[in-house]
Amino acid sequence: MSEAAQAINPAPGQTVKDLYEIGEIPPLGHVPANMYAWAIRRERHGQPNTAMLCEVVPTPEIDSHDVLIMVMAAGVNYNGVWAALGKPVSPFDYHKAEYHVAGSDAAGVVWKVGNKVKRWKVGDEVVVHCNQTDGDDEECNGGDPMNSPSQRIWGYETADGSFAQFTRVQAQQVMERPKHLTWEESGCYVLTLATAYRMLFGHRPHILRPGHNVLVWGASGGLGSMAIQLISVSGANAIGVISEEDKRDFVMNLGAKGVINRKKFDCWGQLPDVDGDQAVFSAYMKKVREFGKAIWDITGKGNDVDFVFEHPGEATFPVSCNVVKRGGMVVYCAGTTGFNLTFDARFVWMRQKRIQGSHFANLLQASQANQLVIERRIDPCMSEVFSWDEIPTAHMKMLANEHKPGNMAVLIQAKKPGRRSLEDCIDG
């Protein structure tokens, strides 16, 4: 029996072991020597259904400022797909570990705390945000931790993400869990919500204000559904872009002022050569103006959007830079259609538009966003729930863009959906 096991006084009927099956709850605070995890290894890089394999691995050991979380549920995000593929960057190029456990969203129970941790205790039910730093530089102490040279994303640039029975996080990653939500609802929203929050509120002086008009790409997705709600709750106007008509009602019900189906337009892809065939460029600009008119049909003639909430990248970026107003901002956090971005520089510099990259969020921003969920002003928009065994399948659906609108959740130690506490899971 391990030292950890000897230190625990199990309740009547509970057993102390070095490995528990998925959904089997150890005595509170007992850290088993080993755990189950969906592991990726460098030699297996490829499709998620072959790159991710369920393995028995050592339970992470924590340092003085760390917290060990027993993961009850987690969220599915595209960085899990990237981790499996090893593209655009292999996670092993960051952390050099033998295996990688993906997953950058989690809800769970504090199971062990480091000896310097004061804010959290064993038994607390929490959610986790995915920003880590070393905490010892100027940006972490008076600046913005997202600008720290040590900034990294837990579950992608670290080896120990949430697709495991236990995960190791920094104490500053931990936040209060909204107790009115189920475990799976709690586990699926923080990454997308905090990312959207920083994009809309984190880049002064371009801060979302009541009455602003915001064009939101991918409005029915996990990120877009969070953005639409944040814009609506702030008294601003969201114009959602969708690709399928059956997503229109979903986006409108989130509070959008209007919805545009991008498939009705043909101005996508990289910018044509500005100095090339003028007939080609003029035809392209005519198509862009048609899309701009569809925006005006919602905002009013002549009212360009104050923000463009970007993440498709290559396919949409030239249009985004065109339709945003003078002095407005195109803020982007990804390039899901490609990273080779093009735009007409004349329209950007002469109209003083801002192009702003944005990456996740710091603890303050994540906590402010999370408070809106606690207050029931933002819904997690959970769309699908997958079992432990279906974690690779969920990532295959995301890779193929076959997932439903909203955020995807996976069950881990909360083996059945609908549970709202640790006691619920212990009771079965």
Short mmCIF file of C-alpha atoms in Angstrom, two decimals:
data_model
loop_
_atom_site.label_atom_id
_atom_site.label_comp_id
_atom_site.label_asym_id
_atom_site.label_seq_id
_atom_site.Cartn_x
_atom_site.Cartn_y
_atom_site.Cartn_z
CA MET A 1 0.00 0.00 0.00
CA SER A 2 1.31 3.48 -0.93
CA GLU A 3 2.12 6.23 1.59
CA ALA A 4 -0.81 8.25 0.25
CA ALA A 5 -3.17 5.37 0.86
CA GLN A 6 -1.97 4.94 4.45
CA ALA A 7 -2.72 8.61 5.19
CA ILE A 8 -6.42 8.35 4.36
CA ASN A 9 -9.22 7.22 6.64
CA PRO A 10 -11.82 5.81 4.24
CA ALA A 11 -15.49 5.89 5.08
CA PRO A 12 -17.24 2.59 5.87
CA GLY A 13 -17.50 0.52 2.73
CA GLN A 14 -14.84 2.46 0.84
CA THR A 15 -11.65 0.80 -0.31
CA VAL A 16 -8.23 2.33 -0.77
CA LYS A 17 -6.48 1.28 -3.99
CA ASP A 18 -3.70 2.42 -6.29
CA LEU A 19 -5.99 2.47 -9.36
CA TYR A 20 -9.72 3.12 -9.64
CA GLU A 21 -12.01 2.42 -12.55
CA ILE A 22 -13.60 5.30 -14.44
CA GLY A 23 -16.46 6.65 -12.35
CA GLU A 24 -15.23 4.95 -9.18
CA ILE A 25 -14.76 7.64 -6.52
CA PRO A 26 -11.82 7.17 -4.10
CA PRO A 27 -12.06 8.27 -0.46
CA LEU A 28 -11.93 12.07 -0.40
CA GLY A 29 -8.32 13.19 -0.64
CA HIS A 30 -6.81 9.79 -1.38
CA VAL A 31 -4.51 10.09 -4.39
CA PRO A 32 -4.01 6.74 -6.08
CA ALA A 33 -0.61 5.97 -7.52
CA ASN A 34 -2.00 5.51 -11.02
CA MET A 35 -4.92 6.71 -13.11
CA TYR A 36 -6.57 6.24 -16.49
CA ALA A 37 -5.86 8.86 -19.15
CA TRP A 38 -6.34 9.34 -22.87
CA ALA A 39 -2.68 9.60 -23.86
CA ILE A 40 -1.14 10.88 -27.07
CA ARG A 41 2.42 9.88 -27.96
CA ARG A 42 4.59 11.53 -30.59
CA GLU A 43 4.83 8.37 -32.67
CA ARG A 44 1.00 8.17 -32.78
CA HIS A 45 0.37 11.69 -34.13
CA GLY A 46 -2.54 11.55 -36.55
CA GLN A 47 -6.34 11.35 -36.45
CA PRO A 48 -7.72 11.60 -32.90
CA ASN A 49 -9.24 8.10 -33.04
CA THR A 50 -5.76 6.59 -33.49
CA ALA A 51 -3.59 9.17 -31.72
CA MET A 52 -5.54 9.00 -28.44
CA LEU A 53 -5.33 5.73 -26.52
CA CYS A 54 -6.58 4.96 -23.02
CA GLU A 55 -3.56 4.14 -20.86
CA VAL A 56 -2.75 3.66 -17.20
CA VAL A 57 -0.25 6.36 -16.23
CA PRO A 58 1.14 7.75 -12.95
CA THR A 59 -1.08 10.28 -11.18
CA PRO A 60 0.63 13.70 -11.39
CA GLU A 61 2.60 14.90 -8.39
CA ILE A 62 1.95 18.48 -7.34
CA ASP A 63 4.28 21.29 -6.26
CA SER A 64 3.77 23.85 -3.51
CA HIS A 65 1.47 26.15 -5.52
CA ASP A 66 -0.34 23.41 -7.44
CA VAL A 67 -3.75 21.83 -7.02
CA LEU A 68 -4.69 18.27 -7.97
CA ILE A 69 -8.20 18.06 -9.39
CA MET A 70 -10.29 14.92 -9.70
CA VAL A 71 -11.89 15.61 -13.07
CA MET A 72 -15.63 15.05 -13.16
CA ALA A 73 -16.23 16.37 -16.69
CA ALA A 74 -14.30 18.20 -19.39
CA GLY A 75 -14.81 20.15 -22.60
CA VAL A 76 -13.83 19.41 -26.18
CA ASN A 77 -11.89 22.12 -27.99
CA TYR A 78 -9.91 22.28 -31.20
CA ASN A 79 -6.57 22.22 -29.41
CA GLY A 80 -7.31 18.58 -28.60
CA VAL A 81 -7.51 17.94 -32.33
CA TRP A 82 -4.27 19.86 -32.87
CA ALA A 83 -2.58 17.87 -30.09
CA ALA A 84 -3.59 14.61 -31.76
CA LEU A 85 -2.50 15.71 -35.22
CA GLY A 86 0.70 17.30 -33.99
CA LYS A 87 -0.20 20.32 -36.14
CA PRO A 88 0.32 23.23 -36.40
CA VAL A 89 2.77 22.48 -33.56
CA SER A 90 3.29 19.24 -31.68
CA PRO A 91 2.70 19.61 -27.93
CA PHE A 92 5.87 17.57 -27.42
CA ASP A 93 7.85 20.50 -28.82
CA TYR A 94 6.68 22.42 -25.74
CA HIS A 95 6.84 20.06 -22.79
CA LYS A 96 9.15 17.18 -23.85
CA ALA A 97 7.16 14.63 -21.81
CA GLU A 98 6.80 10.99 -22.89
CA TYR A 99 3.05 11.32 -23.41
CA HIS A 100 0.49 14.10 -23.67
CA VAL A 101 -2.94 14.28 -22.06
CA ALA A 102 -5.09 16.80 -23.93
CA GLY A 103 -8.05 18.74 -22.57
CA SER A 104 -8.10 22.44 -21.62
CA ASP A 105 -11.49 22.65 -19.90
CA ALA A 106 -12.45 20.89 -16.68
CA ALA A 107 -14.89 20.81 -13.82
CA GLY A 108 -14.00 18.75 -10.80
CA VAL A 109 -13.17 18.44 -7.12
CA VAL A 110 -10.03 19.68 -5.39
CA TRP A 111 -8.33 16.45 -4.29
CA LYS A 112 -4.99 17.69 -2.99
CA VAL A 113 -3.37 21.11 -2.52
CA GLY A 114 0.25 22.21 -2.34
CA ASN A 115 1.57 23.51 0.96
CA LYS A 116 1.54 27.13 -0.28
CA VAL A 117 -2.07 27.07 -1.50
CA LYS A 118 -4.36 29.17 0.72
CA ARG A 119 -7.43 29.83 -1.39
CA TRP A 120 -8.63 26.28 -2.03
CA LYS A 121 -9.12 23.18 0.08
CA VAL A 122 -9.78 19.50 -0.51
CA GLY A 123 -13.42 18.95 -1.41
CA ASP A 124 -14.03 22.29 -3.18
CA GLU A 125 -15.99 21.94 -6.41
CA VAL A 126 -14.34 24.05 -9.10
CA VAL A 127 -13.85 24.84 -12.77
CA VAL A 128 -10.45 25.41 -14.35
CA HIS A 129 -9.19 28.02 -16.79
CA CYS A 130 -6.30 27.04 -19.03
CA ASN A 131 -3.71 29.84 -18.68
CA GLN A 132 -0.46 29.02 -16.89
CA THR A 133 2.59 31.16 -16.17
CA ASP A 134 5.65 30.96 -13.94
CA GLY A 135 4.29 33.97 -12.06
CA ASP A 136 7.64 35.65 -11.41
CA ASP A 137 8.00 38.28 -14.14
CA GLU A 138 6.78 41.86 -14.49
CA GLU A 139 3.74 41.01 -16.62
CA CYS A 140 2.53 38.58 -13.96
CA ASN A 141 3.02 41.24 -11.28
CA GLY A 142 1.35 44.44 -12.39
CA GLY A 143 0.94 43.75 -16.09
CA ASP A 144 -1.02 41.16 -18.05
CA PRO A 145 -0.09 37.50 -17.43
CA MET A 146 -1.11 36.72 -21.02
CA ASN A 147 1.93 38.76 -22.10
CA SER A 148 4.31 36.83 -19.83
CA PRO A 149 7.21 35.10 -21.61
CA SER A 150 6.26 31.97 -19.64
CA GLN A 151 2.59 32.01 -20.71
CA ARG A 152 1.35 28.59 -21.83
CA ILE A 153 -1.95 26.79 -22.35
CA TRP A 154 -2.64 23.93 -19.95
CA GLY A 155 -3.65 20.79 -21.83
CA TYR A 156 -1.79 21.81 -24.99
CA GLU A 157 1.54 23.33 -24.00
CA THR A 158 1.59 21.27 -20.79
CA ALA A 159 1.51 17.49 -20.61
CA ASP A 160 -1.31 17.06 -18.10
CA GLY A 161 -4.72 18.11 -19.42
CA SER A 162 -8.24 17.16 -18.40
CA PHE A 163 -8.85 13.88 -20.25
CA ALA A 164 -7.75 11.89 -17.23
CA GLN A 165 -9.12 10.98 -13.82
CA PHE A 166 -6.81 13.53 -12.19
CA THR A 167 -5.09 16.64 -13.47
CA ARG A 168 -2.48 18.98 -12.05
CA VAL A 169 -3.11 22.74 -12.33
CA GLN A 170 -1.75 25.91 -10.81
CA ALA A 171 -3.82 27.27 -7.93
CA GLN A 172 -4.46 30.48 -9.88
CA GLN A 173 -6.24 28.44 -12.57
CA VAL A 174 -9.02 27.39 -10.21
CA MET A 175 -12.38 29.17 -10.03
CA GLU A 176 -15.70 28.59 -8.29
CA ARG A 177 -18.04 26.17 -10.04
CA PRO A 178 -21.59 27.32 -10.81
CA LYS A 179 -23.49 24.95 -8.56
CA HIS A 180 -26.74 25.18 -10.51
CA LEU A 181 -25.09 23.42 -13.46
CA THR A 182 -24.47 19.73 -13.97
CA TRP A 183 -20.88 18.53 -14.04
CA GLU A 184 -20.93 18.25 -17.81
CA GLU A 185 -22.34 21.76 -18.23
CA SER A 186 -19.68 23.08 -15.85
CA GLY A 187 -16.90 21.36 -17.73
CA CYS A 188 -17.50 22.64 -21.25
CA TYR A 189 -17.58 26.46 -21.35
CA VAL A 190 -14.62 28.19 -19.68
CA LEU A 191 -12.16 28.13 -22.60
CA THR A 192 -14.59 29.53 -25.15
CA LEU A 193 -16.24 32.00 -22.78
CA ALA A 194 -13.00 33.44 -21.39
CA THR A 195 -11.51 33.68 -24.89
CA ALA A 196 -14.57 35.58 -26.12
CA TYR A 197 -14.55 37.81 -23.04
CA ARG A 198 -10.96 38.95 -23.60
CA MET A 199 -11.62 39.54 -27.29
CA LEU A 200 -14.51 41.86 -26.48
CA PHE A 201 -13.30 43.52 -23.26
CA GLY A 202 -9.54 43.02 -23.08
CA HIS A 203 -8.05 45.37 -25.68
CA ARG A 204 -8.43 48.99 -24.68
CA PRO A 205 -9.60 51.40 -25.90
CA HIS A 206 -11.68 49.05 -28.06
CA ILE A 207 -13.97 47.85 -25.28
CA LEU A 208 -17.46 46.58 -26.05
CA ARG A 209 -20.10 49.12 -25.06
CA PRO A 210 -23.90 49.31 -25.23
CA GLY A 211 -25.09 50.06 -28.74
CA HIS A 212 -22.00 48.70 -30.48
CA ASN A 213 -22.50 46.49 -33.53
CA VAL A 214 -20.38 43.32 -33.66
CA LEU A 215 -20.05 40.87 -36.53
CA VAL A 216 -19.52 37.36 -35.11
CA TRP A 217 -18.14 34.64 -37.36
CA GLY A 218 -19.10 31.06 -36.53
CA ALA A 219 -21.95 32.34 -34.41
CA SER A 220 -23.39 28.90 -33.65
CA GLY A 221 -20.12 27.34 -32.51
CA GLY A 222 -18.75 27.14 -28.98
CA LEU A 223 -16.82 30.40 -29.25
CA GLY A 224 -19.48 32.21 -31.24
CA SER A 225 -22.31 31.20 -28.91
CA MET A 226 -20.39 32.69 -25.97
CA ALA A 227 -19.69 35.89 -27.93
CA ILE A 228 -23.33 36.35 -28.93
CA GLN A 229 -24.43 36.10 -25.30
CA LEU A 230 -21.72 38.46 -24.01
CA ILE A 231 -22.64 41.04 -26.64
CA SER A 232 -26.35 40.75 -25.87
CA VAL A 233 -25.97 40.93 -22.08
CA SER A 234 -23.83 44.07 -22.56
CA GLY A 235 -26.57 45.90 -24.46
CA ALA A 236 -24.73 45.70 -27.78
CA ASN A 237 -25.88 44.20 -31.08
CA ALA A 238 -24.55 40.90 -32.37
CA ILE A 239 -24.76 40.05 -36.05
CA GLY A 240 -24.12 36.33 -36.30
CA VAL A 241 -22.69 34.62 -39.36
CA ILE A 242 -23.79 31.02 -39.95
CA SER A 243 -23.24 28.41 -42.64
CA GLU A 244 -26.51 26.45 -42.35
CA GLU A 245 -30.05 27.78 -42.09
CA ASP A 246 -30.96 25.29 -39.36
CA LYS A 247 -28.62 27.23 -37.03
CA ARG A 248 -30.47 30.54 -37.45
CA ASP A 249 -33.00 30.05 -34.64
CA PHE A 250 -30.27 28.86 -32.25
CA VAL A 251 -28.27 32.05 -32.78
CA MET A 252 -31.29 34.35 -32.61
CA ASN A 253 -32.42 32.72 -29.37
CA LEU A 254 -29.01 33.55 -27.86
CA GLY A 255 -29.81 37.23 -28.34
CA ALA A 256 -28.43 38.12 -31.77
CA LYS A 257 -29.93 41.14 -33.50
CA GLY A 258 -29.66 39.43 -36.87
CA VAL A 259 -28.12 36.49 -38.71
CA ILE A 260 -26.38 36.23 -42.10
CA ASN A 261 -25.84 32.97 -43.98
CA ARG A 262 -22.37 33.22 -45.52
CA LYS A 263 -23.25 30.64 -48.19
CA LYS A 264 -25.41 33.27 -49.89
CA PHE A 265 -22.24 35.19 -50.74
CA ASP A 266 -19.13 34.46 -52.75
CA CYS A 267 -16.32 36.67 -51.48
CA TRP A 268 -14.33 34.19 -49.40
CA GLY A 269 -10.68 33.29 -49.58
CA GLN A 270 -7.50 35.29 -49.93
CA LEU A 271 -7.60 38.81 -51.31
CA PRO A 272 -7.14 39.00 -55.11
CA ASP A 273 -4.01 40.79 -56.29
CA VAL A 274 -4.71 44.49 -55.81
CA ASP A 275 -2.35 45.37 -58.67
CA GLY A 276 -3.43 42.49 -60.89
CA ASP A 277 -6.39 42.16 -63.23
CA GLN A 278 -8.63 45.09 -62.30
CA ALA A 279 -11.73 43.37 -63.64
CA VAL A 280 -11.14 40.49 -61.25
CA PHE A 281 -10.53 42.82 -58.31
CA SER A 282 -13.58 44.96 -59.12
CA ALA A 283 -15.81 41.87 -59.32
CA TYR A 284 -14.50 40.73 -55.95
CA MET A 285 -15.16 44.12 -54.34
CA LYS A 286 -18.70 44.11 -55.70
CA LYS A 287 -19.30 40.80 -53.92
CA VAL A 288 -17.82 42.21 -50.70
CA ARG A 289 -20.16 45.20 -50.89
CA GLU A 290 -23.10 42.81 -51.24
CA PHE A 291 -22.08 41.20 -47.99
CA GLY A 292 -21.67 44.65 -46.42
CA LYS A 293 -25.20 45.54 -47.51
CA ALA A 294 -26.50 42.46 -45.72
CA ILE A 295 -24.90 43.84 -42.56
CA TRP A 296 -26.51 47.26 -43.16
CA ASP A 297 -29.88 45.53 -43.52
CA ILE A 298 -29.48 44.68 -39.83
CA THR A 299 -27.56 47.68 -38.47
CA GLY A 300 -29.06 50.38 -40.67
CA LYS A 301 -27.71 51.89 -43.90
CA GLY A 302 -24.22 53.29 -43.43
CA ASN A 303 -23.70 51.70 -40.01
CA ASP A 304 -20.59 49.58 -40.27
CA VAL A 305 -19.75 47.26 -37.39
CA ASP A 306 -17.59 48.48 -34.49
CA PHE A 307 -15.96 45.07 -34.03
CA VAL A 308 -15.43 41.98 -36.10
CA PHE A 309 -15.10 38.88 -33.92
CA GLU A 310 -12.76 36.77 -36.07
CA HIS A 311 -11.45 33.24 -35.92
CA PRO A 312 -11.85 31.58 -39.37
CA GLY A 313 -8.84 33.54 -40.63
CA GLU A 314 -7.73 32.95 -44.19
CA ALA A 315 -11.19 32.60 -45.76
CA THR A 316 -12.79 35.63 -44.11
CA PHE A 317 -10.06 38.05 -43.03
CA PRO A 318 -10.03 40.32 -46.12
CA VAL A 319 -13.78 40.84 -45.82
CA SER A 320 -13.58 41.44 -42.06
CA CYS A 321 -11.00 44.19 -42.57
CA ASN A 322 -13.23 45.78 -45.18
CA VAL A 323 -16.56 45.80 -43.36
CA VAL A 324 -15.36 47.05 -39.95
CA LYS A 325 -15.91 50.78 -39.49
CA ARG A 326 -13.30 53.55 -39.51
CA GLY A 327 -11.39 53.28 -36.26
CA GLY A 328 -12.98 49.90 -35.52
CA MET A 329 -11.26 46.66 -34.58
CA VAL A 330 -10.90 43.24 -36.13
CA VAL A 331 -9.98 40.97 -33.22
CA TYR A 332 -8.99 37.37 -33.92
CA CYS A 333 -7.99 34.33 -31.90
CA ALA A 334 -7.51 31.57 -34.48
CA GLY A 335 -7.28 30.66 -38.14
CA THR A 336 -9.46 27.62 -38.56
CA THR A 337 -9.57 27.99 -42.36
CA GLY A 338 -5.87 28.79 -42.67
CA PHE A 339 -3.13 31.00 -41.26
CA ASN A 340 -2.06 32.91 -44.38
CA LEU A 341 -4.07 36.10 -43.77
CA THR A 342 -4.45 38.79 -46.43
CA PHE A 343 -6.09 42.22 -46.42
CA ASP A 344 -6.02 45.47 -48.36
CA ALA A 345 -3.63 47.62 -46.32
CA ARG A 346 -5.04 50.85 -47.84
CA PHE A 347 -8.39 50.35 -46.14
CA VAL A 348 -6.70 49.62 -42.82
CA TRP A 349 -4.19 52.48 -42.54
CA MET A 350 -6.24 55.22 -44.24
CA ARG A 351 -9.31 54.41 -42.17
CA GLN A 352 -7.29 53.78 -39.01
CA LYS A 353 -8.64 50.32 -38.37
CA ARG A 354 -7.11 48.09 -35.74
CA ILE A 355 -6.12 44.45 -36.23
CA GLN A 356 -5.71 42.78 -32.85
CA GLY A 357 -4.56 39.26 -32.05
CA SER A 358 -6.10 37.80 -28.90
CA HIS A 359 -5.22 34.64 -26.97
CA PHE A 360 -7.34 33.10 -24.20
CA ALA A 361 -7.56 35.29 -21.03
CA ASN A 362 -5.94 36.06 -17.70
CA LEU A 363 -7.44 35.00 -14.37
CA LEU A 364 -9.24 38.31 -13.81
CA GLN A 365 -10.94 38.13 -17.20
CA ALA A 366 -11.76 34.44 -16.85
CA SER A 367 -13.19 35.04 -13.38
CA GLN A 368 -15.31 37.99 -14.53
CA ALA A 369 -16.69 35.87 -17.36
CA ASN A 370 -17.31 32.95 -15.01
CA GLN A 371 -19.24 35.21 -12.65
CA LEU A 372 -21.75 35.82 -15.43
CA VAL A 373 -22.40 32.07 -15.53
CA ILE A 374 -22.68 31.89 -11.74
CA GLU A 375 -25.27 34.69 -11.94
CA ARG A 376 -27.12 32.74 -14.67
CA ARG A 377 -26.67 35.53 -17.21
CA ILE A 378 -24.64 33.31 -19.57
CA ASP A 379 -25.60 29.77 -20.53
CA PRO A 380 -22.85 27.20 -21.29
CA CYS A 381 -24.67 26.23 -24.51
CA MET A 382 -23.80 22.58 -24.02
CA SER A 383 -24.77 20.76 -27.19
CA GLU A 384 -23.60 17.16 -26.83
CA VAL A 385 -22.36 14.92 -24.02
CA PHE A 386 -19.94 12.08 -24.67
CA SER A 387 -18.86 9.25 -22.41
CA TRP A 388 -15.25 8.55 -21.39
CA ASP A 389 -14.93 5.93 -24.13
CA GLU A 390 -16.14 8.42 -26.74
CA ILE A 391 -13.50 11.12 -26.18
CA PRO A 392 -11.64 10.31 -29.44
CA THR A 393 -14.99 10.15 -31.28
CA ALA A 394 -15.91 13.64 -30.04
CA HIS A 395 -12.65 15.00 -31.43
CA MET A 396 -13.24 13.25 -34.75
CA LYS A 397 -16.60 15.01 -34.97
CA MET A 398 -14.94 18.34 -34.28
CA LEU A 399 -12.24 17.66 -36.88
CA ALA A 400 -14.92 16.88 -39.47
CA ASN A 401 -17.02 19.90 -38.39
CA GLU A 402 -19.93 17.54 -37.71
CA HIS A 403 -20.59 18.62 -34.13
CA LYS A 404 -23.77 20.35 -33.07
CA PRO A 405 -24.02 24.09 -32.25
CA GLY A 406 -22.55 25.14 -28.91
CA ASN A 407 -19.99 23.45 -26.65
CA MET A 408 -19.24 19.72 -26.40
CA ALA A 409 -18.74 17.99 -23.02
CA VAL A 410 -17.27 14.65 -21.98
CA LEU A 411 -17.94 12.72 -18.79
CA ILE A 412 -15.03 11.43 -16.77
CA GLN A 413 -15.52 10.62 -13.07
CA ALA A 414 -19.13 11.82 -13.29
CA LYS A 415 -20.00 8.71 -15.22
CA LYS A 416 -23.67 9.55 -15.77
CA PRO A 417 -25.11 12.87 -17.03
CA GLY A 418 -27.27 15.09 -14.86
CA ARG A 419 -25.23 14.90 -11.63
CA ARG A 420 -24.65 18.18 -9.80
CA SER A 421 -22.38 17.29 -6.87
CA LEU A 422 -19.76 14.83 -5.71
CA GLU A 423 -22.36 13.20 -3.47
CA ASP A 424 -24.59 12.60 -6.50
CA CYS A 425 -21.78 10.66 -8.14
CA ILE A 426 -20.91 8.65 -5.03
CA ASP A 427 -24.57 7.69 -4.65
CA GLY A 428 -24.60 6.50 -8.26
#
